[in-house]
Every structure is written in structure tokens, then in C-alpha cells.
């Protein structure tokens, strides 16, 4: 994957956190969103071996 494309995708995902996180409890919690972002970024970009 092109590094510039991956960078833009990751930053787009991070910038969208405000759409997913709802402090009033109607959406995902802060830890859940943070864990999902970290898991997707690091596991999703890992090369298959």
C-alpha cells in the first residue's frame, strides 16, 4: 500500500473519532473507540506472513 494513501486513511479515521464517541453513553466509549483505532491501524496494516 502506498504510504501517502495509508497516512491519509489513518488520519481520516482518527479525525472521525468525534462521530463515533459519545460521552453521554449513546455510542462507543472512549476506551472502546481508542482500542478499535489502535487495533485497526496496527493489525490492519501488518503484512501477512
mmCIF file of N, CA, C and O in Angstrom, residues 1-13 45:
data_model
loop_
_atom_site.group_PDB
_atom_site.id
_atom_site.type_symbol
_atom_site.label_atom_id
_atom_site.label_comp_id
_atom_site.label_asym_id
_atom_site.label_seq_id
_atom_site.Cartn_x
_atom_site.Cartn_y
_atom_site.Cartn_z
ATOM 1 N N UNK A 1 0.849 -1.166 0.000
ATOM 2 C CA UNK A 1 0.000 0.000 0.000
ATOM 3 C C UNK A 1 0.899 1.236 0.000
ATOM 4 O O UNK A 1 1.898 1.277 0.708
ATOM 5 N N UNK A 2 0.514 2.208 -0.774
ATOM 6 C CA UNK A 2 1.235 3.474 -0.829
ATOM 7 C C UNK A 2 1.207 4.154 0.535
ATOM 8 O O UNK A 2 0.143 4.258 1.170
ATOM 9 N N UNK A 3 2.358 4.597 1.001
ATOM 10 C CA UNK A 3 2.460 5.218 2.325
ATOM 11 C C UNK A 3 1.617 6.472 2.465
ATOM 12 O O UNK A 3 1.025 6.726 3.516
ATOM 13 N N UNK A 4 1.548 7.278 1.414
ATOM 14 C CA UNK A 4 0.740 8.506 1.486
ATOM 15 C C UNK A 4 -0.741 8.183 1.630
ATOM 16 O O UNK A 4 -1.457 8.822 2.390
ATOM 17 N N UNK A 5 -1.182 7.168 0.898
ATOM 18 C CA UNK A 5 -2.587 6.753 0.994
ATOM 19 C C UNK A 5 -2.891 6.219 2.386
ATOM 20 O O UNK A 5 -3.901 6.585 2.999
ATOM 21 N N UNK A 6 -2.009 5.365 2.906
ATOM 22 C CA UNK A 6 -2.221 4.814 4.246
ATOM 23 C C UNK A 6 -2.274 5.919 5.290
ATOM 24 O O UNK A 6 -3.126 5.903 6.183
ATOM 25 N N UNK A 7 -1.391 6.900 5.162
ATOM 26 C CA UNK A 7 -1.373 8.027 6.102
ATOM 27 C C UNK A 7 -2.677 8.796 6.056
ATOM 28 O O UNK A 7 -3.267 9.123 7.101
ATOM 29 N N UNK A 8 -3.162 9.082 4.883
ATOM 30 C CA UNK A 8 -4.431 9.823 4.754
ATOM 31 C C UNK A 8 -5.602 9.034 5.317
ATOM 32 O O UNK A 8 -6.494 9.590 5.959
ATOM 33 N N UNK A 9 -5.600 7.727 5.086
ATOM 34 C CA UNK A 9 -6.676 6.885 5.617
ATOM 35 C C UNK A 9 -6.664 6.859 7.138
ATOM 36 O O UNK A 9 -7.717 6.970 7.781
ATOM 37 N N UNK A 10 -5.475 6.720 7.725
ATOM 38 C CA UNK A 10 -5.362 6.680 9.182
ATOM 39 C C UNK A 10 -5.799 8.013 9.787
ATOM 40 O O UNK A 10 -6.578 8.055 10.745
ATOM 41 N N UNK A 11 -5.318 9.127 9.220
ATOM 42 C CA UNK A 11 -5.714 10.426 9.762
ATOM 43 C C UNK A 11 -7.207 10.677 9.573
ATOM 44 O O UNK A 11 -7.860 11.269 10.434
ATOM 45 N N UNK A 12 -7.784 10.211 8.476
ATOM 46 C CA UNK A 12 -9.223 10.335 8.282
ATOM 47 C C UNK A 12 -9.995 9.570 9.341
ATOM 48 O O UNK A 12 -10.997 10.051 9.875
ATOM 49 N N UNK A 13 -9.501 8.377 9.660
ATOM 50 C CA UNK A 13 -10.149 7.574 10.689
ATOM 51 C C UNK A 13 -10.059 8.272 12.042
ATOM 52 O O UNK A 13 -11.045 8.351 12.781
ATOM 53 N N UNK A 45 -2.630 -2.922 9.058
ATOM 54 C CA UNK A 45 -1.548 -2.584 8.151
ATOM 55 C C UNK A 45 -0.394 -3.586 8.216
ATOM 56 O O UNK A 45 0.575 -3.459 7.478
#
